[in-house]
Short mmCIF file of C-alpha atoms in Angstrom, two decimals:
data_model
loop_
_atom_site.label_atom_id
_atom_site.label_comp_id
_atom_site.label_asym_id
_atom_site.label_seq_id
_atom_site.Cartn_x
_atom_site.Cartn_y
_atom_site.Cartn_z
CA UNK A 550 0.00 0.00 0.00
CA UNK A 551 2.53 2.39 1.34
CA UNK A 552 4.46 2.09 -2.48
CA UNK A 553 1.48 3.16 -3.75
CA UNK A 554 0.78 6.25 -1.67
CA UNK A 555 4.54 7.13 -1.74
CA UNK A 556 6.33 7.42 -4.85
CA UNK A 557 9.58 8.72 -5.69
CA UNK A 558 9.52 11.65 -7.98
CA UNK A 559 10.65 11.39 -11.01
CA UNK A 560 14.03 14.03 -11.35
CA UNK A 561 13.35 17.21 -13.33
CA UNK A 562 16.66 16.84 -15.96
CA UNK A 563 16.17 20.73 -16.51
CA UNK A 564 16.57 21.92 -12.28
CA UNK A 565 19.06 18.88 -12.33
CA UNK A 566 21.50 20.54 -15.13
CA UNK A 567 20.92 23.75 -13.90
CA UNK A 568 22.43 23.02 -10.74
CA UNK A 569 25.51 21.18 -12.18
CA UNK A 570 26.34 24.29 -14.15
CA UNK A 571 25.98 26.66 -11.10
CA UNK A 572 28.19 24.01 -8.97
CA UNK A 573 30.54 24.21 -12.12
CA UNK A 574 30.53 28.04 -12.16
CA UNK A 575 30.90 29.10 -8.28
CA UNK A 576 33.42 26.14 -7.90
CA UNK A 577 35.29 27.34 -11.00
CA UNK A 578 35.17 31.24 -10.17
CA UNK A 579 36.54 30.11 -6.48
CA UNK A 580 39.62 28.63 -8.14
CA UNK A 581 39.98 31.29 -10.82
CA UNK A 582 39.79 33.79 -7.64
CA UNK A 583 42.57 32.22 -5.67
CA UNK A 584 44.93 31.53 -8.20
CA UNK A 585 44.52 35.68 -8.98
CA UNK A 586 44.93 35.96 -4.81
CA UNK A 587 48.28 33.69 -5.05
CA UNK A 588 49.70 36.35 -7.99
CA UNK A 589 48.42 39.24 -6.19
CA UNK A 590 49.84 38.18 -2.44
CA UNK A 591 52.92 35.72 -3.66
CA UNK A 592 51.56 33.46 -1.37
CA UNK A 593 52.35 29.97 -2.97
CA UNK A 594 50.33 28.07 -0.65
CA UNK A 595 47.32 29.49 -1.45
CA UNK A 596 46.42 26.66 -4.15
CA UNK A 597 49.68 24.29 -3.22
CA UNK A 598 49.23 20.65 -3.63
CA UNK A 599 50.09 20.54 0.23
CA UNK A 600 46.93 23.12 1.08
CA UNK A 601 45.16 21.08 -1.37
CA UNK A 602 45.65 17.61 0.20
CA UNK A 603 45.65 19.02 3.83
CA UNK A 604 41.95 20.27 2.76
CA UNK A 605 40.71 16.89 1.79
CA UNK A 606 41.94 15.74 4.71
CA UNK A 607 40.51 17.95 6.88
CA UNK A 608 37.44 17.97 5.50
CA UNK A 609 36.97 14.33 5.74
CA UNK A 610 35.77 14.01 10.07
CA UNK A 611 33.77 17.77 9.31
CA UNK A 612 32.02 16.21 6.33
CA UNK A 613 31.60 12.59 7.70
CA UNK A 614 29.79 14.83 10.98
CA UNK A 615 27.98 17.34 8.40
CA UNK A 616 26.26 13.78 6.71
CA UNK A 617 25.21 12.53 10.19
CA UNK A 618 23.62 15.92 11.02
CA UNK A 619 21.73 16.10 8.06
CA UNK A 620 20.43 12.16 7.96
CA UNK A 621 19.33 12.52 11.65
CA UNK A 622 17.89 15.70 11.18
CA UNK A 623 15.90 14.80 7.64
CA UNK A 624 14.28 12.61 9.87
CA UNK A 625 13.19 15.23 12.15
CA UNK A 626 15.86 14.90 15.08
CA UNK A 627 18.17 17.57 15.75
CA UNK A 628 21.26 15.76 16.48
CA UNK A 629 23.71 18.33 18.90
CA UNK A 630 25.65 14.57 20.31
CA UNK A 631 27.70 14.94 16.95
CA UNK A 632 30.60 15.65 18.60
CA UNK A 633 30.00 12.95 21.10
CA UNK A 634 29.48 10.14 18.87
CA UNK A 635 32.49 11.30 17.18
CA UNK A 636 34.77 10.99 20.36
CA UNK A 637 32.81 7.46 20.93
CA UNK A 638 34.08 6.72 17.74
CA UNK A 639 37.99 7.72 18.10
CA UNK A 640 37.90 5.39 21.05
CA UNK A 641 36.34 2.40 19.20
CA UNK A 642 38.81 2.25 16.88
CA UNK A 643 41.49 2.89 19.03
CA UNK A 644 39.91 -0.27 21.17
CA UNK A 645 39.30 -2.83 17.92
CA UNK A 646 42.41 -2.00 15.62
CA UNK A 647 44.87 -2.17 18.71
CA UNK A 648 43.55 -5.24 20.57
CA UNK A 649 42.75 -7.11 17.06
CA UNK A 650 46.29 -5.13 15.27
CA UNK A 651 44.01 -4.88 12.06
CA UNK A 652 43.07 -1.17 10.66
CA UNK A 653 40.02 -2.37 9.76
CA UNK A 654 38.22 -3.70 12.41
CA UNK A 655 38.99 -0.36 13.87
CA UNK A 656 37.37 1.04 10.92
CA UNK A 657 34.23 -1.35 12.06
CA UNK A 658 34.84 -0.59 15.84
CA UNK A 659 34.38 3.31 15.16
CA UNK A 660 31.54 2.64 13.44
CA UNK A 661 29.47 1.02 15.71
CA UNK A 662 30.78 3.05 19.03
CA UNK A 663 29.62 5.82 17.12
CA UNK A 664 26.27 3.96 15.92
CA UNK A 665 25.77 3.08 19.60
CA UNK A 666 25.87 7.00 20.36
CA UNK A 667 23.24 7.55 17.93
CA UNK A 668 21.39 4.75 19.20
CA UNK A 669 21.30 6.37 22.97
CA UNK A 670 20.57 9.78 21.51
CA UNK A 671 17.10 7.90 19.66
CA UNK A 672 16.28 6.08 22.94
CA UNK A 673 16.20 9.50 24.50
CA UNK A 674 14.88 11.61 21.78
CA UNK A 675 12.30 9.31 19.87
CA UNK A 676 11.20 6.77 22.47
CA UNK A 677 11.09 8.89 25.58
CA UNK A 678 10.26 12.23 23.94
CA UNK A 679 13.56 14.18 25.88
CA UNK A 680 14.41 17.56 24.28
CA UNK A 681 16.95 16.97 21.71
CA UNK A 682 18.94 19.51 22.27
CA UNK A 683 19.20 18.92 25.94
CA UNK A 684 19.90 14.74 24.84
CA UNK A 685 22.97 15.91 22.66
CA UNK A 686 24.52 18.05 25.19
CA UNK A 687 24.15 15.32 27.52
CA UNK A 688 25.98 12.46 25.25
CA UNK A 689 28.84 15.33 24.52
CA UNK A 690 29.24 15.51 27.84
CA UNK A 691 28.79 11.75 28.37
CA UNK A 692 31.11 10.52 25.73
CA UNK A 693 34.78 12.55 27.27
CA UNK A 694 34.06 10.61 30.48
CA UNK A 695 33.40 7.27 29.66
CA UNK A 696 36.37 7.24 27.03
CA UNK A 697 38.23 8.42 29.40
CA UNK A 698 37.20 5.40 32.03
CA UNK A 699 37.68 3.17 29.26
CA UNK A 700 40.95 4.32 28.57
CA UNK A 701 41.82 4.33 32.38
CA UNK A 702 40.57 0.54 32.67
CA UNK A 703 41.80 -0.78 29.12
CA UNK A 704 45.11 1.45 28.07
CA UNK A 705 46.94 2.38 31.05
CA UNK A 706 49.15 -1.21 31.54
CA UNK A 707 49.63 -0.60 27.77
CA UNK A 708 52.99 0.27 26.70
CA UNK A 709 52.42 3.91 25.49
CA UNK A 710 49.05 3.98 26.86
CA UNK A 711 47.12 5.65 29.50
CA UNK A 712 43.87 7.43 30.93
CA UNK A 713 44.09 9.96 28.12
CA UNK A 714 45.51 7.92 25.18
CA UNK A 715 45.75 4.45 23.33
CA UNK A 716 48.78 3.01 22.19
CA UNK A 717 50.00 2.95 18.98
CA UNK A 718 47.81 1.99 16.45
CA UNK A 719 48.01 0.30 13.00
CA UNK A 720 47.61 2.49 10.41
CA UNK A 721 45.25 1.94 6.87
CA UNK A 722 47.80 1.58 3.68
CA UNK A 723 47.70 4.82 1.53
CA UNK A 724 46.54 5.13 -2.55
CA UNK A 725 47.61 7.07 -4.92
CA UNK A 726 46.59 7.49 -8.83
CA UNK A 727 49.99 6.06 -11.11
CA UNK A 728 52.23 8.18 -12.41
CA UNK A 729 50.38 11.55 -11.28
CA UNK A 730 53.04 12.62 -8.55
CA UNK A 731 56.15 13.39 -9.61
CA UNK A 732 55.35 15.43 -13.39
CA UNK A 733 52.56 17.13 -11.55
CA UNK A 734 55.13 18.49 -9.01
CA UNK A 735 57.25 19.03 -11.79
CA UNK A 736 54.83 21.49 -12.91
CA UNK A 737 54.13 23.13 -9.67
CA UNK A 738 57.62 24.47 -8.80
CA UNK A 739 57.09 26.58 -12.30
CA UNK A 740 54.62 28.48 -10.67
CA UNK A 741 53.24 29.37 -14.19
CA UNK A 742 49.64 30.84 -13.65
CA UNK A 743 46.69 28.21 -13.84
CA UNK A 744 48.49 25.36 -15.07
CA UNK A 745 50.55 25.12 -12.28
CA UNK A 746 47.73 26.13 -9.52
CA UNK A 747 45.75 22.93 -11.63
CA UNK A 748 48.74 20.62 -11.15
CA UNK A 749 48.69 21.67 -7.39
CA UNK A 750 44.96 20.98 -7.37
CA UNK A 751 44.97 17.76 -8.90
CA UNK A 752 48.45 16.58 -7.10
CA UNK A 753 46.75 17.16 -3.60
CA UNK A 754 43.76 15.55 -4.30
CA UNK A 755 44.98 11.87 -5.99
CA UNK A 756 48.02 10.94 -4.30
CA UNK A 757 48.10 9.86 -0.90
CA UNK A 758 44.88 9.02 0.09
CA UNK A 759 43.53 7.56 2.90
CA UNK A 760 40.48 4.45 2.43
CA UNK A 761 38.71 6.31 4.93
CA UNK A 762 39.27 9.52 3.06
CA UNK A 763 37.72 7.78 -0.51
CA UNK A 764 35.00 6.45 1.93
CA UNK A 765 34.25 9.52 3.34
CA UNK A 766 33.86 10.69 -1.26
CA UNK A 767 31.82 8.02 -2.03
CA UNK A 768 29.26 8.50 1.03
CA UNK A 769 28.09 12.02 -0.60
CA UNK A 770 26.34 10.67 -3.43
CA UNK A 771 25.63 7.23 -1.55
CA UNK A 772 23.37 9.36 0.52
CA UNK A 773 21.57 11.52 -1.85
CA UNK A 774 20.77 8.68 -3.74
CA UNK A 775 19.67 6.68 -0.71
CA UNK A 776 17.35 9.79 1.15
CA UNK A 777 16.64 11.55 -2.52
CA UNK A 778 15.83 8.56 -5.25
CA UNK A 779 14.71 5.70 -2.96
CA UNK A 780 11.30 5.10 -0.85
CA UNK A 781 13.47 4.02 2.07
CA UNK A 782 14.79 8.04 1.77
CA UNK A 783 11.28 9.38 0.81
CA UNK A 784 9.71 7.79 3.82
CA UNK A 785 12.60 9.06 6.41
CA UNK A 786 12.53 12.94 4.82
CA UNK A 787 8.51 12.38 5.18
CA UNK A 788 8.77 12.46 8.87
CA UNK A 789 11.52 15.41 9.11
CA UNK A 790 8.88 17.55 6.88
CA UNK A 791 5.13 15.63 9.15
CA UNK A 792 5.34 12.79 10.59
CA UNK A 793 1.83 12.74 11.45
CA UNK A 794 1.22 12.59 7.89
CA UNK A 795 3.33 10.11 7.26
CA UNK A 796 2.20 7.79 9.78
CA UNK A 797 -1.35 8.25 8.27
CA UNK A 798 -0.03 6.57 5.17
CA UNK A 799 1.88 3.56 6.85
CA UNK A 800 5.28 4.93 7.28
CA UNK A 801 6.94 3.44 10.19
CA UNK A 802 7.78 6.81 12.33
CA UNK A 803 9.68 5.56 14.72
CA UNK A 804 11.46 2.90 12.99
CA UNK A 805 12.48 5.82 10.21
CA UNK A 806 13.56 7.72 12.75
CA UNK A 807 15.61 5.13 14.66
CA UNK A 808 17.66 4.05 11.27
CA UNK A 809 18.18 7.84 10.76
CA UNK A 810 19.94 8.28 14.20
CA UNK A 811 21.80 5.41 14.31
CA UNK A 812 22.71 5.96 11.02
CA UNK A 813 23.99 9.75 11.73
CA UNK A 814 26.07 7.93 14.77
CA UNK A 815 28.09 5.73 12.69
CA UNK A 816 28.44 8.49 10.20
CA UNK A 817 29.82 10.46 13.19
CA UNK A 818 31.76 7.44 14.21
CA UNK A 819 33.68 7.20 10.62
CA UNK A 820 34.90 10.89 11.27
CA UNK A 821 36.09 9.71 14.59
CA UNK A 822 37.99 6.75 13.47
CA UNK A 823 39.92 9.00 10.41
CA UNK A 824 41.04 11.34 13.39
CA UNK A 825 42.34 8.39 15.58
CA UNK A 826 43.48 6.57 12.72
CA UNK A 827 44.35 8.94 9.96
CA UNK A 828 45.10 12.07 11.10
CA UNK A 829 47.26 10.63 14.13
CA UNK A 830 48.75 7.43 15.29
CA UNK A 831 46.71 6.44 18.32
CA UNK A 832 43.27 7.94 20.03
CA UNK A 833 44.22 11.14 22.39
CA UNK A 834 41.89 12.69 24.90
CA UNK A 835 39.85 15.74 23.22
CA UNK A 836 40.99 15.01 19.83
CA UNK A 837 37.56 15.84 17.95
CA UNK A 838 38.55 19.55 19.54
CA UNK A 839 35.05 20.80 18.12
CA UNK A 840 34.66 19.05 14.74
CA UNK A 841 31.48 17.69 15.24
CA UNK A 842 30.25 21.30 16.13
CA UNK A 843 31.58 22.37 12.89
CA UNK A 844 30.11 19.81 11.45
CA UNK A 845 26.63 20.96 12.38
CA UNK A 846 27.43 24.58 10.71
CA UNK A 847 28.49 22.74 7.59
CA UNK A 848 25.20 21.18 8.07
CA UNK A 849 23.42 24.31 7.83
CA UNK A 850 25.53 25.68 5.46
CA UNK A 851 24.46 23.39 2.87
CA UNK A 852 21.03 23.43 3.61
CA UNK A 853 20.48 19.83 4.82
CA UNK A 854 21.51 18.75 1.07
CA UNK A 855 24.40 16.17 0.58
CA UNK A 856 26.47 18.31 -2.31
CA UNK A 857 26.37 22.02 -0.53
CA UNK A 858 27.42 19.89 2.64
CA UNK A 859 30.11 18.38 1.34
CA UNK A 860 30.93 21.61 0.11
CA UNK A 861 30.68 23.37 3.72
CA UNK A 862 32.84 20.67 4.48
CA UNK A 863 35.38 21.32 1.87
CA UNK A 864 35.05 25.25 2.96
CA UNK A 865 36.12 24.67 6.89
CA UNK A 866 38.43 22.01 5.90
CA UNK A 867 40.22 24.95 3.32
CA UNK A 868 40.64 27.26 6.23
CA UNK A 869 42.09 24.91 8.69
CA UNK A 870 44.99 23.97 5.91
CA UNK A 871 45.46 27.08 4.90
CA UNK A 872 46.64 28.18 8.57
CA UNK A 873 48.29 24.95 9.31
CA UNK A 874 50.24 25.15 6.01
CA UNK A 875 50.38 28.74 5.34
CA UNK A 876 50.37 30.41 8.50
CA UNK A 877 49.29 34.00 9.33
CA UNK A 878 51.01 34.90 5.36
CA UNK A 879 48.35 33.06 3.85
CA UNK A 880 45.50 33.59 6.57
CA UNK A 881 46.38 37.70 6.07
CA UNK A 882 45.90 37.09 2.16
CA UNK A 883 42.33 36.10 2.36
CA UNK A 884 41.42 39.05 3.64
CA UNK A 885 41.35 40.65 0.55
CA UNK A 886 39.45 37.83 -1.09
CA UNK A 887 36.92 38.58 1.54
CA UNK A 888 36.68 42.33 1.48
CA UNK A 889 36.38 42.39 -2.63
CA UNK A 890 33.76 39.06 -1.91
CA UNK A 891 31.76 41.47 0.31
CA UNK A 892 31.86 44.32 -1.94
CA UNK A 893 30.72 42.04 -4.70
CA UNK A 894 28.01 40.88 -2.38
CA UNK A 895 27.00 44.70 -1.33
CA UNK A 896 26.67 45.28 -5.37
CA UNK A 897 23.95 42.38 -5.61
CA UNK A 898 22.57 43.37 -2.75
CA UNK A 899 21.63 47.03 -4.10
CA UNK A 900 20.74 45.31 -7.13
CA UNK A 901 18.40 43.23 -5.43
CA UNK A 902 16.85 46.51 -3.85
CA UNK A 903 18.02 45.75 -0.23
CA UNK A 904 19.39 48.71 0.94
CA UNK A 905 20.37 48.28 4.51
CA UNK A 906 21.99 44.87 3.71
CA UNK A 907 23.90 46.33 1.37
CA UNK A 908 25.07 49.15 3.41
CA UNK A 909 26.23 46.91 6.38
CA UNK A 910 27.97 44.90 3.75
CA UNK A 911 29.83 47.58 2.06
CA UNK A 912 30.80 48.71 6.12
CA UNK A 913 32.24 45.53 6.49
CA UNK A 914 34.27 45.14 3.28
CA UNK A 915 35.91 48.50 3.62
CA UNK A 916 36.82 47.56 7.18
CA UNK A 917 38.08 44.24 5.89
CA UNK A 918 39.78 45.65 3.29
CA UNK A 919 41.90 48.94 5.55
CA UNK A 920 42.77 46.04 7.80
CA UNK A 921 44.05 44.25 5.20
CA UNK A 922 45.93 47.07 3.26
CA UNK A 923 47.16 48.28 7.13
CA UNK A 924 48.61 45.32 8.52
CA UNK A 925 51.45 42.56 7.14
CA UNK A 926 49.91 39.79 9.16
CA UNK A 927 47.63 38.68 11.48
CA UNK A 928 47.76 38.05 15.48
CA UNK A 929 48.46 33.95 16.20
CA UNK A 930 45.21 33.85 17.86
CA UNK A 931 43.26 35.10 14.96
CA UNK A 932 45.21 32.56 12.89
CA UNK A 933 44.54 29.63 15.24
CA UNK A 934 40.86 29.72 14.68
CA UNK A 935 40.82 31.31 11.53
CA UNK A 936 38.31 27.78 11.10
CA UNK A 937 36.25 28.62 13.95
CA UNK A 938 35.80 32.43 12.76
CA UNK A 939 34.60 31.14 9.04
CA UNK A 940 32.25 29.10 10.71
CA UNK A 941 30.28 31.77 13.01
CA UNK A 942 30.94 34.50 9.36
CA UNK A 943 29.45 31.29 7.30
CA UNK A 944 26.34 31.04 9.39
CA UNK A 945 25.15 34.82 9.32
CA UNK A 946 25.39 35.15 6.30
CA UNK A 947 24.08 31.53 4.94
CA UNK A 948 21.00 32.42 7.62
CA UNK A 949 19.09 34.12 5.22
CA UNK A 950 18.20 31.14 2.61
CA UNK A 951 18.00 28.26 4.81
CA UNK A 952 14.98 25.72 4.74
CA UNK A 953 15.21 22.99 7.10
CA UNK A 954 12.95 20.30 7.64
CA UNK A 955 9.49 21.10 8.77
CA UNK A 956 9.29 19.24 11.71
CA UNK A 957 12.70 19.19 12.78
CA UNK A 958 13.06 19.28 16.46
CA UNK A 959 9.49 18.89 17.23
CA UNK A 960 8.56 15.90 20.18
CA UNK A 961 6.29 13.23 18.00
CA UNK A 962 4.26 10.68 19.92
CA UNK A 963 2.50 7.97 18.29
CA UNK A 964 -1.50 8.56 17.27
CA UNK A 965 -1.09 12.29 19.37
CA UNK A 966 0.80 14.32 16.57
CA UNK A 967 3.66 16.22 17.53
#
């Protein structure tokens, strides 16, 4: 019956297109727009194969949280434990790969200690109807102390281990695509405009890779085909938009909104296990160090849609190599690529008739852009959470064009509505 009531929609080609081109052309105009930033500044590792790489890797535990966010919260649970499951997931692969000495039953450990936070946060949220915001804080705050118990109980007669860290760990092989390393390096040193900035793209983004990282790749357009061309994804985005509605027609609420959770947990839990795993040699106390929150603004960012989150991903994860790799040098140049971004923006904006916005955003580019002209560098500090800052700037001014699911958030009991 329910196949019958529910039916996936069959994809508009035009709308489809339209959006590739528009991906092409903002992605596209980015790159054009640093490589003119890197002749302008001289700062090489602006679009270096290093920066490049470092991004992908970065982005991987931001997107992998962004993807839980937005399954849990298509399904109308707002899922704040992110960074919790994440840190339950560091510690289960710590636990498998190092008692088992194989990578990938880490990979499988992280997966379901991170699954198993999910699974909590649904007990809580869907079966006993507890706020969810107040049932995420509670598993962040949950998740630090019982690794660190576990840690205390399992690690400490470890050689190298102890209350705040596992032992060494084995580490996943690494890929890369033949014969792309060395002539594309070739062509970086030249530092020839576009060609060069290309070969630095392409360099940092097929050698070296992680499995977790290619995982992390392929579960972008594993879940928009799952939640956007299946009934299984129809059914769960039904109850993030009314649930009462969709029980009316059969869907399983609570069952929907169980897989969704867990789901989002072991999502979480993937990120945790590239940060224990990939990223470093053994699980350390505090080592998702806010990632799963910036995974939530990624989230939002890219509207609860697979493709603009793994783009917020990609955005956050940019920022974070460009400080580690560059320093303040490269940090300082992007001012500029702000200020003329925010002029640009004010310009639409008085196009668009929307005077005070664009008055507030002219304020701010000429402020950006004196600061800029002014100084040689920025403070350490600023530079440090350069990442942090593009999150909070990301969010007010992505707050205007957001549409989240319906019913996101709201307490549903079965038969009663919400």
């Amino acid at each position: 019956m329910i196949e019958q009531e529910i039916r996936t929609p069959a994809p508009d080609t035009g709308d489809r297109e339209r959006r590739r081109t528009r991906v092409l052309v903002v992605g596209g105009g980015i790159f054009v727009a640093l490589i003119l930033l890197r002749l302008i500044t001289g700062e090489s590792d602006i679009t270096s194969s290093g920066t490049m790489g470092a991004t992908l890797a970065l982005a991987v535990p931001i997107g992998m949280a962004a993807l839980g966010g937005m399954w849990s919260e298509r399904s109308g649970v707002i899922n704040i434990g992110l960074e919790g499951m994440m840190t339950f997931g560091t510690w289960g692969a710590a636990f498998a790969s190092y008692f088992s000495g194989n990578p990938w039953l880490g990979l499988l450990g992280g997966i379901v200690a991170g699954a198993v936070g999910g699974l909590l946060h649904a007990v809580a949220t869907v079966t006993f109807g507890v706020d969810h915001i107040v049932s995420g804080v509670a598993i962040n705050i949950l998740a630090p102390g019982v690794t660190r118990y576990l840690s205390d109980l399992l690690f400490t007669d470890e050689k190298g281990g102890g209350a705040t860290q596992s032992p060494p760990l084995p580490s996943f092989p690494t890929w890369s695509v033949p014969g792309v390393g060395k002539p594309l390096g070739s062509l970086e040193k030249h530092h020839w405009i576009l060609v060069s900035d290309l070969a630095g793209l392409v360099r940092g983004v097929l050698t070296d890779l992680s499995p977790i990282t290619l995982l992390g790749i392929l579960l972008v357009p594993v879940s928009y085909y799952l939640l956007w061309r299946t009934a299984f994804g129809l059914r769960l985005r039904s109850c993030g938009e009314n649930p009462v509605a969709a029980e009316s027609l059969g869907v399983k609420v609570y069952r929907m909104k169980y897989s969704a959770v867990v789901i989002s947990g072991a999502l979480a839990g993937i990120g945790g296990v590239f940060l224990a795993m990939v990223a470093s040699s053994n699980y350390q106390e505090g080592q998702v160090n806010g990632r799963g929150y910036i995974g939530l603004a990624a989230m939002i960012f890219g509207n609860w849609r697979p493709g603009m989150v793994a783009g917020g991903a990609g955005l956050f994860g940019y920022t974070d190599a460009l400080q580690l790799r560059g320093g303040a040098g490269a940090v300082h140049a992007m001012l500029l690529l702000i200020g003329i971004g925010l002029l640009a923006l004010a310009v639409w904006r008085g196009y668009r008739r929307r005077v005070l916005a664009a008055v507030i955003s002219t304020v701010v580019a000429v402020g950006v852009l004196v600061w800029f002209f002014l100084t040689d560098a920025l403070p350490r500090e600023i530079v440090t959470y350069s990442p942090h800052i593009t999150t909070l700037l990301v969010l007010a001014f992505a707050a205007q064009r957001l549409r989240m699911p319906a019913a996101d958030g709201m307490r549903y009991r079965r038969g009663g509505g919400h």
